[in-house]
CSV table of C-alpha atoms in Angstrom, one decimal:
chain,number,residue,atom,x,y,z
A,1,MET,CA,-0.1,-0.1,0.0
A,2,ILE,CA,1.2,3.5,-0.8
A,3,LEU,CA,0.5,6.1,1.7
A,4,THR,CA,-0.3,9.7,0.6
A,5,VAL,CA,-0.4,12.3,3.4
A,6,THR,CA,-2.5,16.3,2.8
A,7,LEU,CA,-2.4,18.1,5.7
A,8,ASN,CA,-4.3,20.6,3.9
A,9,THR,CA,-6.8,18.9,1.9
A,10,ALA,CA,-9.3,20.9,-0.2
A,11,LEU,CA,-12.6,21.0,-2.7
A,12,ASP,CA,-10.8,21.5,-5.8
A,13,ILE,CA,-13.4,24.0,-8.0
A,14,THR,CA,-12.3,24.5,-11.8
A,15,TYR,CA,-14.2,27.0,-13.6
A,16,ARG,CA,-13.7,27.2,-17.8
A,17,VAL,CA,-14.2,30.3,-19.2
A,18,ARG,CA,-13.9,31.6,-22.9
A,19,SER,CA,-11.4,34.2,-21.9
A,20,LEU,CA,-10.4,35.7,-18.3
A,21,ARG,CA,-10.3,39.4,-18.0
A,22,PRO,CA,-9.8,41.6,-15.0
A,23,HIS,CA,-12.6,43.8,-14.2
A,24,ALA,CA,-15.0,42.1,-16.3
A,25,SER,CA,-17.8,39.8,-15.6
A,26,HIS,CA,-17.9,35.9,-17.2
A,27,ARG,CA,-19.9,33.2,-18.0
A,28,VAL,CA,-18.7,30.2,-16.8
A,29,SER,CA,-19.2,27.2,-19.9
A,30,ASP,CA,-18.1,24.4,-17.6
A,31,VAL,CA,-17.6,23.5,-13.6
A,32,ALA,CA,-15.9,20.7,-12.0
A,33,GLU,CA,-15.6,19.9,-8.3
A,34,ARG,CA,-13.1,17.1,-7.3
A,35,PRO,CA,-11.4,16.3,-4.1
A,36,GLY,CA,-8.0,18.0,-4.1
A,37,GLY,CA,-4.6,19.0,-2.2
A,38,LYS,CA,-1.6,17.7,-3.4
A,39,GLY,CA,-1.6,14.5,-1.9
A,40,VAL,CA,-5.5,13.5,-2.7
A,41,ASN,CA,-4.2,14.1,-6.7
A,42,VAL,CA,-1.2,12.0,-6.0
A,43,ALA,CA,-3.3,9.3,-4.8
A,44,ARG,CA,-6.2,9.4,-7.4
A,45,VAL,CA,-3.3,9.3,-10.2
A,46,LEU,CA,-1.9,6.2,-8.1
A,47,ALA,CA,-5.2,4.3,-8.1
A,48,ALA,CA,-5.8,5.0,-11.8
A,49,LEU,CA,-2.5,3.5,-12.6
A,50,GLY,CA,-3.8,0.0,-10.5
A,51,HIS,CA,-1.9,0.7,-7.2
A,52,GLU,CA,-3.5,0.4,-3.8
A,53,VAL,CA,-3.3,3.7,-1.8
A,54,THR,CA,-4.4,5.1,1.1
A,55,VAL,CA,-5.1,8.8,1.8
A,56,THR,CA,-4.5,10.6,5.2
A,57,GLY,CA,-4.2,13.9,6.3
A,58,LEU,CA,-6.6,16.5,8.0
A,59,VAL,CA,-10.5,17.3,6.9
A,60,GLY,CA,-13.3,19.0,8.6
A,61,GLY,CA,-16.8,20.5,8.1
A,62,VAL,CA,-19.2,20.3,5.2
A,63,THR,CA,-16.5,20.9,2.8
A,64,GLY,CA,-14.7,18.4,4.1
A,65,ASP,CA,-17.4,15.7,3.9
A,66,GLN,CA,-18.2,16.6,0.2
A,67,VAL,CA,-14.2,15.8,-0.5
A,68,ARG,CA,-14.7,12.5,1.7
A,69,GLU,CA,-17.7,11.9,-0.3
A,70,ARG,CA,-15.9,11.9,-3.8
A,71,LEU,CA,-13.0,10.2,-2.7
A,72,ALA,CA,-15.5,7.0,-1.6
A,73,HIS,CA,-16.1,6.5,-5.3
A,74,THR,CA,-12.5,5.9,-6.2
A,75,PRO,CA,-11.7,2.5,-6.8
A,76,GLY,CA,-8.2,1.0,-5.4
A,77,LEU,CA,-8.6,4.3,-2.8
A,78,THR,CA,-9.0,3.9,1.0
A,79,ASP,CA,-10.2,6.9,2.7
A,80,ALA,CA,-7.9,7.1,6.2
A,81,LEU,CA,-8.4,11.2,6.4
A,82,MET,CA,-8.4,12.2,10.2
A,83,PRO,CA,-11.5,14.5,11.1
A,84,VAL,CA,-10.7,17.9,12.7
A,85,ALA,CA,-12.8,20.8,14.1
A,86,GLY,CA,-12.3,23.4,11.4
A,87,THR,CA,-13.7,23.4,7.9
A,88,THR,CA,-11.7,22.0,5.0
A,89,ARG,CA,-11.1,24.9,2.5
A,90,ARG,CA,-11.4,25.2,-1.4
A,91,THR,CA,-9.4,25.7,-4.1
A,92,ILE,CA,-10.5,28.0,-7.2
A,93,ALA,CA,-8.7,27.5,-10.7
A,94,VAL,CA,-10.1,29.5,-13.7
A,95,VAL,CA,-9.2,28.0,-17.4
A,96,ASP,CA,-8.9,30.5,-19.6
A,97,ALA,CA,-9.9,28.4,-22.7
A,98,LEU,CA,-8.5,30.7,-25.6
A,99,SER,CA,-4.8,31.3,-23.9
A,100,GLY,CA,-4.7,27.9,-21.7
A,101,ASP,CA,-3.4,29.2,-18.9
A,102,THR,CA,-5.0,29.0,-15.6
A,103,THR,CA,-5.8,31.3,-12.6
A,104,GLN,CA,-5.5,29.6,-9.2
A,105,LEU,CA,-7.0,30.8,-5.9
A,106,ASN,CA,-6.2,28.6,-2.8
A,107,GLU,CA,-7.7,29.4,0.6
A,108,PRO,CA,-5.6,28.9,3.9
A,109,GLY,CA,-7.0,25.9,5.7
A,110,PRO,CA,-8.6,25.5,8.8
A,111,GLN,CA,-6.6,26.0,12.0
A,112,ILE,CA,-5.4,23.1,13.5
A,113,GLY,CA,-5.1,22.7,17.3
A,114,PRO,CA,-2.3,21.2,19.3
A,115,ALA,CA,-4.3,18.0,20.5
A,116,GLU,CA,-5.3,17.3,17.0
A,117,TRP,CA,-1.9,17.6,15.5
A,118,ALA,CA,-0.6,15.1,18.3
A,119,ALA,CA,-3.6,12.8,17.6
A,120,PHE,CA,-2.6,13.0,13.5
A,121,GLN,CA,0.9,11.7,14.4
A,122,GLY,CA,0.4,9.0,16.3
A,123,PHE,CA,-2.3,7.8,13.5
A,124,TYR,CA,0.4,8.5,10.9
A,125,GLY,CA,2.7,6.3,12.7
A,126,GLU,CA,0.0,3.6,12.8
A,127,LEU,CA,-0.6,3.8,9.1
A,128,LEU,CA,3.1,3.8,8.5
A,129,ARG,CA,3.3,-0.1,9.7
A,130,SER,CA,1.6,-1.2,6.3
A,131,ALA,CA,3.2,1.4,3.9
A,132,SER,CA,5.6,0.5,1.2
A,133,ALA,CA,6.2,4.3,0.3
A,134,VAL,CA,5.2,7.5,1.6
A,135,ALA,CA,4.1,10.8,-0.4
A,136,LEU,CA,4.3,14.1,2.0
A,137,SER,CA,2.6,16.8,0.0
A,138,GLY,CA,1.4,20.3,-0.1
A,139,SER,CA,1.2,23.4,2.1
A,140,LEU,CA,0.6,23.3,6.0
A,141,PRO,CA,-2.7,24.8,7.6
A,142,PRO,CA,-2.9,27.3,10.3
A,143,GLY,CA,-1.7,25.7,13.7
A,144,VAL,CA,0.6,22.6,12.1
A,145,PRO,CA,4.2,23.4,13.2
A,146,VAL,CA,6.6,24.5,10.4
A,147,GLY,CA,8.8,21.7,10.9
A,148,ALA,CA,5.9,19.5,10.8
A,149,TYR,CA,7.0,17.3,7.7
A,150,ALA,CA,10.6,17.0,8.7
A,151,GLY,CA,8.7,15.1,12.1
A,152,LEU,CA,7.0,12.9,9.6
A,153,ILE,CA,9.9,12.2,7.8
A,154,ARG,CA,12.1,11.3,10.4
A,155,THR,CA,9.0,8.8,11.6
A,156,ALA,CA,8.9,7.4,8.4
A,157,ARG,CA,12.6,6.7,8.4
A,158,ALA,CA,12.2,5.1,11.6
A,159,ALA,CA,9.6,2.6,10.3
A,160,GLY,CA,12.1,1.3,7.5
A,161,VAL,CA,9.3,3.1,4.7
A,162,PRO,CA,11.1,5.4,1.6
A,163,VAL,CA,9.4,8.9,1.6
A,164,LEU,CA,9.1,11.7,-0.9
A,165,LEU,CA,8.5,15.1,-0.1
A,166,ASP,CA,6.6,17.5,-2.3
A,167,THR,CA,6.2,21.3,-0.4
A,168,ASP,CA,8.1,24.6,-0.6
A,169,GLY,CA,9.1,27.4,1.9
A,170,GLU,CA,10.4,26.8,5.5
A,171,PRO,CA,8.8,23.4,5.4
A,172,LEU,CA,10.5,22.4,2.2
A,173,ARG,CA,13.8,23.7,3.6
A,174,ARG,CA,13.6,21.9,7.1
A,175,GLY,CA,12.2,18.6,5.7
A,176,VAL,CA,15.4,18.3,3.3
A,177,ALA,CA,17.5,18.5,6.6
A,178,ALA,CA,15.7,15.4,8.0
A,179,ARG,CA,17.1,13.4,4.8
A,180,PRO,CA,13.9,12.1,2.8
A,181,ASP,CA,14.7,9.7,0.0
A,182,ILE,CA,13.2,12.1,-2.9
A,183,ILE,CA,12.1,15.6,-2.8
A,184,LYS,CA,10.1,17.2,-6.1
A,185,PRO,CA,10.5,20.8,-6.2
A,186,ASN,CA,9.7,23.1,-8.9
A,187,THR,CA,12.7,25.7,-10.4
A,188,GLU,CA,11.2,28.4,-8.1
A,189,GLU,CA,11.1,26.3,-5.0
A,190,LEU,CA,14.5,25.3,-6.0
A,191,ALA,CA,15.8,28.6,-6.2
A,192,GLU,CA,14.1,29.9,-3.0
A,193,LEU,CA,16.2,26.8,-1.1
A,194,THR,CA,19.4,26.9,-2.6
A,195,GLY,CA,19.6,31.0,-4.0
A,196,ALA,CA,20.9,29.1,-7.5
A,197,HIS,CA,19.0,29.7,-10.4
A,198,ASP,CA,20.8,27.0,-12.8
A,199,PRO,CA,18.2,24.0,-12.4
A,200,LEU,CA,21.1,21.7,-12.4
A,201,ARG,CA,23.3,23.6,-9.7
A,202,ALA,CA,20.4,24.1,-7.4
A,203,THR,CA,19.3,20.3,-7.8
A,204,GLN,CA,22.7,19.2,-6.8
A,205,ASP,CA,23.0,21.7,-3.8
A,206,ALA,CA,19.6,20.5,-2.7
A,207,ARG,CA,20.6,17.0,-2.6
A,208,ARG,CA,24.0,18.1,-0.4
A,209,ARG,CA,21.4,19.6,1.8
A,210,GLY,CA,20.1,16.2,2.8
A,211,ALA,CA,18.0,14.8,0.1
A,212,HIS,CA,18.7,11.5,-1.3
A,213,ALA,CA,17.6,11.9,-4.8
A,214,VAL,CA,16.2,15.4,-6.0
A,215,VAL,CA,13.8,15.6,-8.9
A,216,ALA,CA,12.8,18.8,-10.3
A,217,SER,CA,9.9,20.1,-12.7
A,218,LEU,CA,10.9,22.1,-15.3
A,219,GLY,CA,7.5,23.0,-16.7
A,220,ALA,CA,7.4,22.3,-20.3
A,221,ASP,CA,10.8,21.4,-20.2
A,222,GLY,CA,10.2,18.2,-18.1
A,223,LEU,CA,11.9,16.9,-15.3
A,224,LEU,CA,15.8,16.7,-14.1
A,225,ALA,CA,16.5,14.0,-11.8
A,226,VAL,CA,20.0,13.9,-9.8
A,227,THR,CA,20.4,10.7,-7.8
A,228,PRO,CA,23.2,8.8,-6.4
A,229,GLU,CA,22.9,6.4,-9.6
A,230,GLY,CA,23.3,9.7,-12.1
A,231,HIS,CA,21.6,12.4,-13.3
A,232,TRP,CA,19.2,12.5,-15.8
A,233,ARG,CA,16.3,14.6,-18.1
A,234,ALA,CA,13.1,13.6,-19.5
A,235,ALA,CA,10.7,15.6,-21.3
A,236,PRO,CA,7.7,15.0,-23.4
A,237,PRO,CA,8.6,15.6,-27.6
A,238,THR,CA,5.5,18.8,-27.7
A,239,ARG,CA,4.1,20.8,-25.3
A,240,LEU,CA,0.2,20.2,-24.5
A,241,ARG,CA,-2.4,23.0,-23.9
A,242,GLY,CA,-4.8,22.6,-20.4
A,243,ASN,CA,-4.5,23.2,-17.4
A,244,PRO,CA,-1.0,22.5,-15.7
A,245,THR,CA,-2.1,22.6,-11.9
A,246,GLY,CA,-2.1,18.9,-11.3
A,247,ALA,CA,1.0,18.3,-13.6
A,248,GLY,CA,3.3,17.9,-10.5
A,249,ASP,CA,1.3,15.6,-8.6
A,250,ALA,CA,0.6,13.4,-11.5
A,251,ALA,CA,5.1,13.2,-11.5
A,252,VAL,CA,5.1,12.3,-8.0
A,253,ALA,CA,2.5,9.7,-8.8
A,254,GLY,CA,5.3,8.3,-11.3
A,255,LEU,CA,7.9,8.5,-9.1
A,256,LEU,CA,6.1,7.1,-6.3
A,257,SER,CA,4.8,4.3,-8.6
A,258,GLY,CA,8.0,3.2,-10.0
A,259,LEU,CA,9.8,3.1,-6.6
A,260,VAL,CA,7.5,0.7,-5.5
A,261,GLU,CA,7.9,-1.2,-8.6
A,262,ASN,CA,11.9,-0.8,-8.1
A,263,LEU,CA,12.3,0.4,-11.7
A,264,PRO,CA,15.6,2.0,-12.4
A,265,TRP,CA,16.1,5.8,-12.2
A,266,PRO,CA,15.7,6.4,-16.0
A,267,THR,CA,12.6,4.5,-16.5
A,268,ARG,CA,10.9,6.1,-13.3
A,269,LEU,CA,11.7,9.7,-14.9
A,270,ALA,CA,10.4,8.6,-18.1
A,271,ARG,CA,7.1,7.6,-16.8
A,272,ALA,CA,6.7,10.4,-14.5
A,273,ALA,CA,7.5,13.0,-16.9
A,274,ALA,CA,4.9,11.1,-19.4
A,275,LEU,CA,2.5,11.4,-16.5
A,276,SER,CA,3.2,14.8,-15.5
A,277,ALA,CA,2.4,16.1,-19.3
A,278,ALA,CA,-0.8,13.5,-19.8
A,279,ALA,CA,-2.3,15.7,-16.9
A,280,VAL,CA,-2.3,18.7,-18.4
A,281,PRO,CA,-4.9,18.4,-21.2
A,282,ALA,CA,-7.3,16.6,-18.1
A,283,PRO,CA,-10.1,18.0,-16.7
A,284,ALA,CA,-8.8,18.4,-13.5
A,285,ALA,CA,-6.2,17.8,-11.1
A,286,GLY,CA,-5.8,14.6,-10.0
A,287,GLU,CA,-6.7,13.0,-13.0
A,288,PHE,CA,-4.6,12.1,-16.6
A,289,ASP,CA,-5.4,11.6,-20.0
A,290,ARG,CA,-4.6,8.0,-20.5
A,291,ALA,CA,-4.4,7.8,-24.3
A,292,VAL,CA,-2.0,10.7,-24.2
A,293,TYR,CA,0.1,9.0,-21.2
A,294,GLU,CA,0.1,6.0,-23.2
A,295,LYS,CA,1.6,7.5,-26.7
A,296,LEU,CA,4.0,9.6,-24.4
A,297,LEU,CA,5.4,6.3,-22.5
A,298,VAL,CA,7.0,4.8,-25.6
A,299,ARG,CA,8.0,8.6,-26.9
A,300,VAL,CA,9.9,10.0,-23.7
A,301,ALA,CA,13.4,8.9,-22.5
A,302,ALA,CA,15.5,9.9,-19.7
A,303,THR,CA,19.2,10.9,-21.2
A,304,ALA,CA,22.2,11.8,-19.2
A,305,ALA,CA,22.2,15.2,-17.9
């Protein structure tokens, strides 16, 4: 079982408009509501790939009930979310049909009390007993300590469970020092962490700070991996139009699936790049276009960086 942790779960709402213009009224052509938060998106992609996955994290209120109701209909996915007193946040994505660009609005999330956080840590430790790998993804809700991911990484390492971290800012900085097996920042997050703007240099620096392996998202240029086995790049042959919001989460799902299947790093990275690209034309984060993925899987190859 793969475990994904989403401390700041969300109900993702996607609006599609013909053209997004400031200070104007818009007619929405399509609305989609999905369970969200980065770890939830990762879990939904993993389940679609045929993996058994358990979702945990913090959830509450009417919005939280909607998240859990929608998760219940996902084959291969087990809901192990822990209830809290506050109300789960919403995220709003507005997709501009003409440009293909997406504007994202993210609420902060519920206030988490010390007793709730302590209870979650104990619950997480129990779930690790049957996990083959764990992903720690996304932002921290108010009240959760900034070093939360570092603590969860140390717990996973003590249990012998490989852990992937996908977050930013100070939680990433502290998390890297706890020596996760993989981190997956984008170029902006890498630059903030290391001060370096060259992707290869920044990725190498991030690994020296404690991560066993670093996989950097380079947007349309694909993925760059710096690992103990070598350095590789993998990118789709063409740029796809759509909503890139869930592309990074799909990449995490590809990396985790390759990890538990014990695939070599080049194959792992090529799968992650194909999944990431196939998520762009999908209707919402946490999904991918299977036909696009299958075509890309035989065209994307990792090359030495």
